[in-house]
Coordinates of C-alpha atoms in Angstrom, one line a residue:
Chain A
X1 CA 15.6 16.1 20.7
X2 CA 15.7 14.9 17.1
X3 CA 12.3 12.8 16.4
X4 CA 9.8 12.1 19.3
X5 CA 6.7 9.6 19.0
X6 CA 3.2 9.0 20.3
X7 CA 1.3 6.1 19.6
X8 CA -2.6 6.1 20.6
X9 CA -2.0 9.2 22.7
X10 CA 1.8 7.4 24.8
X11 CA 4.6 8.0 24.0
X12 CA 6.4 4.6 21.9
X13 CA 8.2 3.5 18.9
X14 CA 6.6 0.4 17.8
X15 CA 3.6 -0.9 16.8
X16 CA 1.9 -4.0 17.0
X17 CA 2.3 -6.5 14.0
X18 CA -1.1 -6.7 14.1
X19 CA -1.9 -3.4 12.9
X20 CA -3.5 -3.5 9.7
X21 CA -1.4 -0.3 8.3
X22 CA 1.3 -3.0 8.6
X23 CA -0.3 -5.8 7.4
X24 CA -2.2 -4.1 3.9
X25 CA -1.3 -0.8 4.0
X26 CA -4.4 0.5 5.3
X27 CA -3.4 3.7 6.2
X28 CA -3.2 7.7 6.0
X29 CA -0.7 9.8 6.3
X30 CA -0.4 13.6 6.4
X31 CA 3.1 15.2 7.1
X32 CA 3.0 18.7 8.9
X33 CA 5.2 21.4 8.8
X34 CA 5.7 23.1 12.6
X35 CA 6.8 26.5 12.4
X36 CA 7.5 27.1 16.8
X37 CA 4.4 25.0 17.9
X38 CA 2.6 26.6 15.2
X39 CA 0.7 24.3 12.7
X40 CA -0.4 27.0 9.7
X41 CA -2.0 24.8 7.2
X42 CA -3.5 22.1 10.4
X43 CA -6.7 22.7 9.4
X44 CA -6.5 21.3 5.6
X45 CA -4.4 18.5 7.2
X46 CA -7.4 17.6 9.3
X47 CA -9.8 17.6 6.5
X48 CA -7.9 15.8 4.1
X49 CA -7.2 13.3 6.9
X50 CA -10.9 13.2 8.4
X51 CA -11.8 13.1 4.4
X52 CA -9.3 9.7 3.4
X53 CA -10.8 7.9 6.8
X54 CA -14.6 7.8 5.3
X55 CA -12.8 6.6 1.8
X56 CA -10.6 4.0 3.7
X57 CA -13.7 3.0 5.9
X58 CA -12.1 3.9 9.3
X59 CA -14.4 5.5 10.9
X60 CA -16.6 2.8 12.7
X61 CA -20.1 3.6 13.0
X62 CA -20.7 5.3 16.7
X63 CA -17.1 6.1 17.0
X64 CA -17.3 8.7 14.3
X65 CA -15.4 11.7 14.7
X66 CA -13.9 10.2 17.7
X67 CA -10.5 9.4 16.1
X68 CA -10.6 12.8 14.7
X69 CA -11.0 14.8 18.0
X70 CA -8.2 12.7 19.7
X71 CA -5.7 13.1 16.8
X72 CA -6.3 16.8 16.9
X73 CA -6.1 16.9 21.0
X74 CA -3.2 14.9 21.4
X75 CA -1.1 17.0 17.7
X76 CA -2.0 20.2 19.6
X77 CA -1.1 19.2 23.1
X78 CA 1.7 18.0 21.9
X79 CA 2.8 21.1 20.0
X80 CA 2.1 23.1 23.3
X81 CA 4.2 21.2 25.3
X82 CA 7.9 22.5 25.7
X83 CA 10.4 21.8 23.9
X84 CA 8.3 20.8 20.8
X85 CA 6.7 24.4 21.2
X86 CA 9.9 26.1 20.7
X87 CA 11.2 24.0 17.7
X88 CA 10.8 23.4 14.2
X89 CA 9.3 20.6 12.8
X90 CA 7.6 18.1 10.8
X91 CA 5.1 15.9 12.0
X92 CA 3.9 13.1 10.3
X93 CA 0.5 12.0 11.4
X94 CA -0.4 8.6 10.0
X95 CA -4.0 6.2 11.2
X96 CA -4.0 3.0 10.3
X97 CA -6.9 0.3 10.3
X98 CA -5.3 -1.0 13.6
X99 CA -5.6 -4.4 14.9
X100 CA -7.9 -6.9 13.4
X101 CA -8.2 -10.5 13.0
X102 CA -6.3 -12.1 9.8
X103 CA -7.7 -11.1 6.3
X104 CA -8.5 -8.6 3.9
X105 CA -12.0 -8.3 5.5
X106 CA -12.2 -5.3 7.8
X107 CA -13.4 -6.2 11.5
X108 CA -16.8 -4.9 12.8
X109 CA -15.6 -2.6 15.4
X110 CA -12.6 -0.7 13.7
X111 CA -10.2 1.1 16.1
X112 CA -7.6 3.0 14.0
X113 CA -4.1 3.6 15.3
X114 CA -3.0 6.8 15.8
X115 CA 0.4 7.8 15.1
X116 CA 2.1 11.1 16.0
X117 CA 5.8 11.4 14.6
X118 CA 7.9 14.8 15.5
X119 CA 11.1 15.6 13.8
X120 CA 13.6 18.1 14.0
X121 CA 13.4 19.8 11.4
X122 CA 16.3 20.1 8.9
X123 CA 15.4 21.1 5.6
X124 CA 18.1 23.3 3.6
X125 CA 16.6 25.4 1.1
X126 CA 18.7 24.1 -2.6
X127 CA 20.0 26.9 -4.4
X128 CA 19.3 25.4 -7.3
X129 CA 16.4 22.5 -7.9
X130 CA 17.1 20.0 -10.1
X131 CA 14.5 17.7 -10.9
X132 CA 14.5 14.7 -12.6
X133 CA 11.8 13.3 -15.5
X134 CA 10.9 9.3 -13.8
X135 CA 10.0 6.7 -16.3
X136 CA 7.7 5.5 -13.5
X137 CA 3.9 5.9 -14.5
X138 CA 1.5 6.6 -11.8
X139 CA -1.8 4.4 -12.5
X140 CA -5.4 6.0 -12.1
X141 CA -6.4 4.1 -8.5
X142 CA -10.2 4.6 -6.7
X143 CA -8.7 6.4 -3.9
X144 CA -6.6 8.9 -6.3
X145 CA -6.2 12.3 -3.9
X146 CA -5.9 10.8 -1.2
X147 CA -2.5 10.5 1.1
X148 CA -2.7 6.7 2.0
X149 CA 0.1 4.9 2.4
X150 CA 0.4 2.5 -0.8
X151 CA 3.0 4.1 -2.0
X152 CA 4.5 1.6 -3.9
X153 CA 4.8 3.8 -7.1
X154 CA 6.3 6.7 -5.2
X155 CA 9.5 4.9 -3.9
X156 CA 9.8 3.3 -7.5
X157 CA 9.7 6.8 -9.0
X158 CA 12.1 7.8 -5.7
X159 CA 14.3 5.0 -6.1
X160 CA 15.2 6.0 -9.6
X161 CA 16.6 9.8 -8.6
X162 CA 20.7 9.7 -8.6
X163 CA 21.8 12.1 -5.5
X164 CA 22.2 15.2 -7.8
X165 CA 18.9 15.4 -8.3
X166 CA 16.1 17.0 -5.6
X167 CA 13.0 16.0 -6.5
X168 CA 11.7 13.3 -9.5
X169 CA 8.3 14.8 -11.9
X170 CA 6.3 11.7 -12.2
X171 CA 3.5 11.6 -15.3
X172 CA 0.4 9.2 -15.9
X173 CA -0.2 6.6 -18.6
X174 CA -1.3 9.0 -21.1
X175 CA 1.7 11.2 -21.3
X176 CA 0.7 14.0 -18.8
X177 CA 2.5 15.3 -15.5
X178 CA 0.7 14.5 -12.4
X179 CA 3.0 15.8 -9.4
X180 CA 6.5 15.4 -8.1
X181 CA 6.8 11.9 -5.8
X182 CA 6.0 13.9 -3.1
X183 CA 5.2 17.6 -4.1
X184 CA 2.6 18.8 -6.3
X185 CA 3.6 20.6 -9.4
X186 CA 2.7 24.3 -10.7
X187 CA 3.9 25.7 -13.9
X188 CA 3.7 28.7 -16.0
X189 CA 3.0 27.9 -19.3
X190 CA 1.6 30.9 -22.2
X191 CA 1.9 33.1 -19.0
X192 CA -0.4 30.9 -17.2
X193 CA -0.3 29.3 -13.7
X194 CA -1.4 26.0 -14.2
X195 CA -1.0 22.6 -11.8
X196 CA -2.1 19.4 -13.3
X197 CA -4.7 17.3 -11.8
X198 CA -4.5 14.8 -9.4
X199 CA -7.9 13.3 -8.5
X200 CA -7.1 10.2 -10.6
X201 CA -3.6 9.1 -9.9
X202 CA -2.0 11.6 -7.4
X203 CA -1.9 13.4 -4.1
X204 CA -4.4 16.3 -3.8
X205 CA -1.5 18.7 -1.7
X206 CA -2.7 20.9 1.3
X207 CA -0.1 23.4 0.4
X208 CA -1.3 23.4 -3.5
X209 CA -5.2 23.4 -2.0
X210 CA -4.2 26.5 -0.4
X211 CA -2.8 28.3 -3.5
X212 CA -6.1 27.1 -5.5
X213 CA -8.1 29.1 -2.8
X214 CA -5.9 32.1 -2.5
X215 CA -4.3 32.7 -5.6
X216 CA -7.1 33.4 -8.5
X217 CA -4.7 33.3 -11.4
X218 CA -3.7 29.7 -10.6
X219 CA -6.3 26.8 -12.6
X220 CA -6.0 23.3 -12.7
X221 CA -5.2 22.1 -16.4
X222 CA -3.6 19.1 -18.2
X223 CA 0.5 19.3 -18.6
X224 CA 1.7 17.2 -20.6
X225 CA 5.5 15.4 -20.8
X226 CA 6.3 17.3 -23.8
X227 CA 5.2 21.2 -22.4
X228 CA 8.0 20.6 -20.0
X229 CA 10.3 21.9 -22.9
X230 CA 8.8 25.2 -23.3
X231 CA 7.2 25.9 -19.8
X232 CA 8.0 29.5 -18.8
X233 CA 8.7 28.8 -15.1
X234 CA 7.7 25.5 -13.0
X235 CA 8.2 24.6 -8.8
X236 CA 7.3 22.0 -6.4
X237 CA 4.5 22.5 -4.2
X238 CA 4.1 21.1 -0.8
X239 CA 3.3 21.8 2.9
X240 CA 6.8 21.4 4.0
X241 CA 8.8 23.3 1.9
X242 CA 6.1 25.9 0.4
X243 CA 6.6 26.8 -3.3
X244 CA 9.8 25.7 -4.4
X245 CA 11.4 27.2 -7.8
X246 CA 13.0 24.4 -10.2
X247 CA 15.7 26.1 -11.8
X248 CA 15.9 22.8 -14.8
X249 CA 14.7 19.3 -15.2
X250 CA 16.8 16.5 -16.6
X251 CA 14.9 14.9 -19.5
X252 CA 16.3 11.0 -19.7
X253 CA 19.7 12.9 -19.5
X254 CA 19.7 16.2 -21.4
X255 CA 19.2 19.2 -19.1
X256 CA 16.3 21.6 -19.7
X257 CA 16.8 25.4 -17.4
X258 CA 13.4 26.6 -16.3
X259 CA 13.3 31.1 -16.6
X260 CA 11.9 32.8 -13.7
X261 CA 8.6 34.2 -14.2
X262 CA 6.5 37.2 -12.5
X263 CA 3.8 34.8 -12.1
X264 CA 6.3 32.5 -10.0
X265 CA 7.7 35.1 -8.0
X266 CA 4.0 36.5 -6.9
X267 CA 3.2 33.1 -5.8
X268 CA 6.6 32.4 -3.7
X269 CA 6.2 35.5 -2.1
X270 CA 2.6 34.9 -1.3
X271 CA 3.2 31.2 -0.2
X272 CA 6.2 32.2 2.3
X273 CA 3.9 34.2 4.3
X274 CA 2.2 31.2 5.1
X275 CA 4.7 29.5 6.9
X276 CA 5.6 32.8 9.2
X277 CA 5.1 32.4 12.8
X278 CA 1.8 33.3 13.9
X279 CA 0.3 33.2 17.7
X280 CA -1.7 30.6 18.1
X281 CA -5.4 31.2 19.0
Chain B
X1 CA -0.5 -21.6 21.4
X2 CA -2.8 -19.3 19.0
X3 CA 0.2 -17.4 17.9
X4 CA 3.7 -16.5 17.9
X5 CA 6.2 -13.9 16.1
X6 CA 9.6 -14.0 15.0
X7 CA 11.0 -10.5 13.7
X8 CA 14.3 -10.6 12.3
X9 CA 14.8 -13.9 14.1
X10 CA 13.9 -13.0 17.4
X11 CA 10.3 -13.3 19.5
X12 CA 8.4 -10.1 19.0
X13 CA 4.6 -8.0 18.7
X14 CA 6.0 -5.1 17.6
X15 CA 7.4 -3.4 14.8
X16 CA 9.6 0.0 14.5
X17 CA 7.2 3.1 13.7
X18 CA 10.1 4.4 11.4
X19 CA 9.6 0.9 9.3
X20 CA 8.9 1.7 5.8
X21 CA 6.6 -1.2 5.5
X22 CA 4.6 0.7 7.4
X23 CA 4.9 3.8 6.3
X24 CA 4.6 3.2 2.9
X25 CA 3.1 -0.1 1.8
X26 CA 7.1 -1.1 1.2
X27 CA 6.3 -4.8 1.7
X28 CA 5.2 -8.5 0.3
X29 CA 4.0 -11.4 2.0
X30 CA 3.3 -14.7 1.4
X31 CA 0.5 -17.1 3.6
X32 CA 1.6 -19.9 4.3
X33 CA -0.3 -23.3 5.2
X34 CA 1.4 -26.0 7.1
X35 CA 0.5 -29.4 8.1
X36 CA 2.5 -30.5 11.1
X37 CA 5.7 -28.7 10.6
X38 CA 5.6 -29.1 7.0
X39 CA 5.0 -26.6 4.3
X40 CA 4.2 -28.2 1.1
X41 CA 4.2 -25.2 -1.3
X42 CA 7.0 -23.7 0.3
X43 CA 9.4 -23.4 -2.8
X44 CA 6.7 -21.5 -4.8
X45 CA 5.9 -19.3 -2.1
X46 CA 10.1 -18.6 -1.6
X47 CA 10.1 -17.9 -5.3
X48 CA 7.6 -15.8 -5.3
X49 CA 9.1 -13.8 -2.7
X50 CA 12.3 -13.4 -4.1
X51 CA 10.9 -12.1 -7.0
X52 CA 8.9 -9.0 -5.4
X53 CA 12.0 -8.5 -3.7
X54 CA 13.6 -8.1 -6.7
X55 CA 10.7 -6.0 -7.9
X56 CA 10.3 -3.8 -4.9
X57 CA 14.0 -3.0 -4.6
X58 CA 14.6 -5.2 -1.3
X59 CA 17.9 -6.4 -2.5
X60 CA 20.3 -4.1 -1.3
X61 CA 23.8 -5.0 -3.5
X62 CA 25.7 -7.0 -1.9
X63 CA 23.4 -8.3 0.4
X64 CA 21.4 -10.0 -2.4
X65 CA 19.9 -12.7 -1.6
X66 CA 21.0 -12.6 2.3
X67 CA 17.3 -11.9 3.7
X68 CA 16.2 -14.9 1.4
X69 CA 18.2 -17.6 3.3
X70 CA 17.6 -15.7 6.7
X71 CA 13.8 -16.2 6.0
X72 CA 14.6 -19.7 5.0
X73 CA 16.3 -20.7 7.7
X74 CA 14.1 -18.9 10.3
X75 CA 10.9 -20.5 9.0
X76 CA 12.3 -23.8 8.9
X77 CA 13.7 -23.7 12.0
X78 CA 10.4 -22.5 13.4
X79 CA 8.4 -25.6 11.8
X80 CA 10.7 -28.0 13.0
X81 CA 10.8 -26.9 17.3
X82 CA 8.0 -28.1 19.4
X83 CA 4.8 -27.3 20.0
X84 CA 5.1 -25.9 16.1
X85 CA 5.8 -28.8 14.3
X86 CA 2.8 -31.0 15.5
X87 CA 0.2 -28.3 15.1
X88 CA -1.6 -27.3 11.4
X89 CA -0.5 -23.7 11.4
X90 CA -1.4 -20.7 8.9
X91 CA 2.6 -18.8 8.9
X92 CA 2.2 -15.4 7.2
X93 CA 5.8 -13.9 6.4
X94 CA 6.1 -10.2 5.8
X95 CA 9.4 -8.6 4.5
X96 CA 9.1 -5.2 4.0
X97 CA 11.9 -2.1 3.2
X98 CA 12.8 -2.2 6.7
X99 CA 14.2 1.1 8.8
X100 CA 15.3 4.4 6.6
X101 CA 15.0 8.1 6.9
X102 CA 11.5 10.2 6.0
X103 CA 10.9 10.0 2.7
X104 CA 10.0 8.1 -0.1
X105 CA 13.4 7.4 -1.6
X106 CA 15.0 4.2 -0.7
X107 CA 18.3 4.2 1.7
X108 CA 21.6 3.1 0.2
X109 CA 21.8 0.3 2.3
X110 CA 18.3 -1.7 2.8
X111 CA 18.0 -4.0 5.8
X112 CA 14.4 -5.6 5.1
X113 CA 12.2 -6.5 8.0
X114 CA 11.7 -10.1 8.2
X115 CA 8.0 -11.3 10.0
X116 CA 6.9 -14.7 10.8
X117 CA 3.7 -14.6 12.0
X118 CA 2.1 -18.2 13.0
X119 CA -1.0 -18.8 13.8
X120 CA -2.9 -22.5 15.0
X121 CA -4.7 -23.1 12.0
X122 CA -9.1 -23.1 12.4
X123 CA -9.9 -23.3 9.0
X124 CA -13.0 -24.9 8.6
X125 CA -14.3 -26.4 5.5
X126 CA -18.0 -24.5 4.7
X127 CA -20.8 -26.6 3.7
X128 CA -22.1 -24.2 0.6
X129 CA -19.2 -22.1 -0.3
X130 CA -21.1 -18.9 -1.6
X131 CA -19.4 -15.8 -2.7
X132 CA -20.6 -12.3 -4.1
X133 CA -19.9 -10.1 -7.2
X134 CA -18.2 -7.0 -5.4
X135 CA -18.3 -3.5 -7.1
X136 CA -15.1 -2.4 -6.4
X137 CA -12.7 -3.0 -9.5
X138 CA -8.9 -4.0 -9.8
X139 CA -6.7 -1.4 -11.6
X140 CA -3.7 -2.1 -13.4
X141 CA -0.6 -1.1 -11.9
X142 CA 3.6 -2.2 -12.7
X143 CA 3.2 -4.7 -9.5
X144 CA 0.6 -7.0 -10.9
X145 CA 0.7 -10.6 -9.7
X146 CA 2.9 -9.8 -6.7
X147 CA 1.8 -10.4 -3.1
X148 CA 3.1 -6.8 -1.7
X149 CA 1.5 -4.6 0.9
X150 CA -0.7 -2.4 -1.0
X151 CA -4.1 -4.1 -0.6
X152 CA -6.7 -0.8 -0.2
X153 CA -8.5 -2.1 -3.2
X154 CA -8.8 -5.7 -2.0
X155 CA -10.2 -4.2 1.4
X156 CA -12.5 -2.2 -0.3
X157 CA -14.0 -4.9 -1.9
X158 CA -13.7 -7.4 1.8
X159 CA -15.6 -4.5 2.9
X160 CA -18.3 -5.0 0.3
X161 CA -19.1 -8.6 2.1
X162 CA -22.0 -9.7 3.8
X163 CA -21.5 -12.0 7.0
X164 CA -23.2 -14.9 4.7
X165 CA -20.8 -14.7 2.0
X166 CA -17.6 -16.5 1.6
X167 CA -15.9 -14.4 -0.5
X168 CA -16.2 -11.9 -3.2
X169 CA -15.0 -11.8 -6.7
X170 CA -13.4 -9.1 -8.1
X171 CA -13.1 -7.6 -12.0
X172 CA -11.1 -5.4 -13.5
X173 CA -12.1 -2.1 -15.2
X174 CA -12.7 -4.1 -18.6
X175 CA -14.9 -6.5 -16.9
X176 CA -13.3 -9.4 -16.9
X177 CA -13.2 -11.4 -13.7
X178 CA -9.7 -11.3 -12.2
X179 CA -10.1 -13.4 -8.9
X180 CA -11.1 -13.5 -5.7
X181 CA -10.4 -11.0 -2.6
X182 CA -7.6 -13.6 -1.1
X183 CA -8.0 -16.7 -3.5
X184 CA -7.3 -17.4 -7.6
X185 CA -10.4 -18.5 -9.6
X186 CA -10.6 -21.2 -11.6
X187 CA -13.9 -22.0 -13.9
X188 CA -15.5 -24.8 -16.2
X189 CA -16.9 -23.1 -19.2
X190 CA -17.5 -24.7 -22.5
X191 CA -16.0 -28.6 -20.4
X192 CA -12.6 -26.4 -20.8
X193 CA -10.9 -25.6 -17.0
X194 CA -9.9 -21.9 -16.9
X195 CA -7.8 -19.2 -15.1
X196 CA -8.5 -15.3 -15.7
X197 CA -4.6 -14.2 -16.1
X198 CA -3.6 -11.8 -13.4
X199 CA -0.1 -10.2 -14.7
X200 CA -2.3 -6.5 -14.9
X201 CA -4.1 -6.2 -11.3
X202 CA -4.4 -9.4 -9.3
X203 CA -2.1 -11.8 -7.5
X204 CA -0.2 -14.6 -8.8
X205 CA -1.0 -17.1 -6.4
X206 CA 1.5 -20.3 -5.4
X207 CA -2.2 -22.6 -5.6
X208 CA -2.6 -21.8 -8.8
X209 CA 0.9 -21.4 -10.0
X210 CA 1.1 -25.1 -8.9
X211 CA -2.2 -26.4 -10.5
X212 CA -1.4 -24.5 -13.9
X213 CA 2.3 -26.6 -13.5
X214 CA 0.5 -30.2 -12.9
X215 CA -3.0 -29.6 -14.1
X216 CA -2.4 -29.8 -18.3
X217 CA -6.0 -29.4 -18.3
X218 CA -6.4 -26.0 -16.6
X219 CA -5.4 -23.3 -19.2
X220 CA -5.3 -19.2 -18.7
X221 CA -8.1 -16.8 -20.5
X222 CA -10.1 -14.1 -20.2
X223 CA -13.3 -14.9 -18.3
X224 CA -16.1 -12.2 -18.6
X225 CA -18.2 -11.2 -15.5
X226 CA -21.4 -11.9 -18.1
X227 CA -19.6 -15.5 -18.2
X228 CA -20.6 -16.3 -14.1
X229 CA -24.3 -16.7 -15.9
X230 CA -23.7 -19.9 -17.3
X231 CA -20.4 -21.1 -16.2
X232 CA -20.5 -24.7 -15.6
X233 CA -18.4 -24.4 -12.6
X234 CA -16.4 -22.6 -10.1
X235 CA -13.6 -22.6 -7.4
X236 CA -12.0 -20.7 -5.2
X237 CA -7.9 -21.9 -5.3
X238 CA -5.2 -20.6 -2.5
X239 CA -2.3 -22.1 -0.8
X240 CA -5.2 -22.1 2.5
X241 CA -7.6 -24.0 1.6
X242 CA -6.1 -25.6 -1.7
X243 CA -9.5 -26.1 -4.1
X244 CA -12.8 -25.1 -3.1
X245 CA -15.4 -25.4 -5.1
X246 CA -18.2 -22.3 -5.2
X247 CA -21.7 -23.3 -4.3
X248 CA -23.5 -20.3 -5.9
X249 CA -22.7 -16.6 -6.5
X250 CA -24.6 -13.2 -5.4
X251 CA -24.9 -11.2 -8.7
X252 CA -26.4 -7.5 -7.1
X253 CA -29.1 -9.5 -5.2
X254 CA -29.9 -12.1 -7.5
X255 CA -28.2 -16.0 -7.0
X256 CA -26.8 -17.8 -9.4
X257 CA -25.8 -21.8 -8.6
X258 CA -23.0 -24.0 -10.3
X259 CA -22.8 -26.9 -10.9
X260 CA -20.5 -29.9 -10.2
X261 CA -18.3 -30.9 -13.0
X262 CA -15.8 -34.1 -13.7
X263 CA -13.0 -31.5 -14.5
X264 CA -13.2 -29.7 -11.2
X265 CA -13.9 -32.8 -9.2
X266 CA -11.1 -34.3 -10.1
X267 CA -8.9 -30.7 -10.3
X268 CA -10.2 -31.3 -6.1
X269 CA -8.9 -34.5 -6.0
X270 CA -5.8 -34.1 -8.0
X271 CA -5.1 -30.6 -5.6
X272 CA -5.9 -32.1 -2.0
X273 CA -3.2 -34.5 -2.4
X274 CA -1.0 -31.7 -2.1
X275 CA -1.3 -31.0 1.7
X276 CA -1.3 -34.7 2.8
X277 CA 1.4 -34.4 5.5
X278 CA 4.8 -35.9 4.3
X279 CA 8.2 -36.6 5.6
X280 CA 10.1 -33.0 5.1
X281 CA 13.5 -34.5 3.5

């Protein structure tokens, strides 16, 4: 099987045009790497995701927590259940405002849509990552951090990325790096493991959240454009891929090579244990 | 008939879960009010369209210009078959980025999603039209003025509303007013009839678009949220309800009433002539 879809708990593969995720793109998203039924970073998905709800005013008053409980009953059940429990995957989970009457104004009783998507997963480690400098600017929003899905500015960042390139770095208004379009960015710079910021303007990554709590020597700091000249070592960051080395970065056509770094190496070698197979408790 | 959905030209409720409009905010739309089959402000609202097409990346090559005669002809045809063309009728069309793999980045070839969504019109005229200063503030970003699919600000500030208010104005970061949740804002201040521009943050709607083309009068500048203290007068403008004048506004508790003026009575006059049913040629 190649993708597989539940929709409120049934299995489908539409959704009403209605649905306010549709409509205004009042939505979540998280997007889960399955290592054989296994789900190693679920519970920072589920945070994040219970975390965006209360900022996107999803959780309805009395309901609260319910959407939460059946997301996580019907991922897990779903993992448990052959043949997903035997494959590799990623699973995008995305809630949406659901159905409402027209208009921006929200409706009293707010029941979200919950959408499970399982795909096969494919992903073919590069052997070398090229990335790509976007002339895109990501602007400073009130939900910065967050996973939602107006992701306008991503697919304009995206949508500039010829097919030799992997991944595109995107920066802010004021000149500094905020993340990849859809990994988070870490860099050693003066022997340093830094990642830039992304409360303002980008996505606050599970993956990256885990490396802030496990590794000591990585700090959040500013990056800016210009440090991408002399950075020691830099690599994408997500759930899906782990820590991913950029070997150089093409800067509005000339092509800057990235070293390797101890610093880099530590944290590769400490991220791919995540993603082994554990038993599930 | 309350309401009826064409997608891609045929009857439909639902839409693909792998639809990037969905996804990922990949969309624009356009509201639509008809009297009796006919749509006055349609070739603004076309325009308008084509242009966030253009801006979103919906032309694919060689298909430019393809999904703007297929929504064309699919509206018109809709307005013009019983029971639709004898009924007043709010149409919202939707295209969005249509089908593509995971991921941000855009397929080679895009085949956008085309929604008509009618609906029997109940709009009904409020006696004292009275709207509310909301907190949440508009942020610049590269798709100012369009009508896409990103609209988490414009719920947050919905969200703000109390059932006895109309609508809510909106600011930007600067403080200056910017419009309302769904509608433009036009003002009387100083006997002079302004628009706050809204190129950075807000929505460049077809109402105003068409007032600012016939209205010599109505002019666009800054208008301060201190300026709702002793504005002369107020309206709420959209291609919905045309021009509607504000009774009095909530500032954090405390009302503040308007006035009538000459300029916006006859702006009222001048605007309602616009949906009086004609012949469609």
């Amino acid at each position: 099987m190649q993708q597989f879809t539940l929709i409120n708990g049934a299995p489908a593969s539409a959704v009403s045009v209605l649905d306010r995720g549709l409509l205004y793109g009042q939505g979540l998203f998280e997007t889960v790497r399955v290592v054989k039924g296994y789900a190693p970073l679920w519970s920072l998905h589920l945070a994040r995701l219970v975390k965006g709800m209360q900022a996107l005013g999803l959780h309805s008053g009395h309901d609260a927590g319910l959407a939460q409980v059946q997301i996580e009953t019907e991922f897990l059940q779903l993992l448990n259940r052959p043949p997903f429990c035997s494959v590799d995957a990623t699973v995008r989970i995305t809630v949406t405002g659901g159905e409402g009457p027209r208009g921006y104004r929200p409706p009293a009783e707010i029941a979200p849509t919950r959408i499970i998507q399982w795909f096969a997963r494919h992903f073919v480690r590069p052997d070398n990552v090229i990335v790509a400098l976007c002339n895109t600017r990501l602007m400073p929003t009130m939900f910065g951090g967050l996973k939602h899905c107006n992701r306008l500015e991503q697919i304009a960042a995206a949508a500039e990325l010829g097919a030799d390139v992997f991944e595109g770095l995107v920066a802010d208004s004021q000149g500094n790096l905020v993340e990849a379009t859809s990994a988070n960015l870490v860099c050693v710079i003066n022997d340093q493991l830094v990642t830039p910021p992304v409360e303002s303007c980008g996505v606050a990554g599970v993956m990256r959240e885990w490396l802030l709590a496990n590794v000591p020597a990585l700090t959040i700091a500013p990056v800016s454009v210009g440090a991408l000249e002399t950075m020691q070592a830099a690599a994408l960051v997500n759930s899906n891929y782990g820590v991913l080395p950029i070997h150089s970065v093409n800067l509005r056509g000339r092509a800057v090579a990235f070293g390797q770094h101890d610093l880099m190496q530590a944290l590769v070698q400490h991220a791919s244990g995540v993603f082994d197979a554990k038993e599930q408790s």
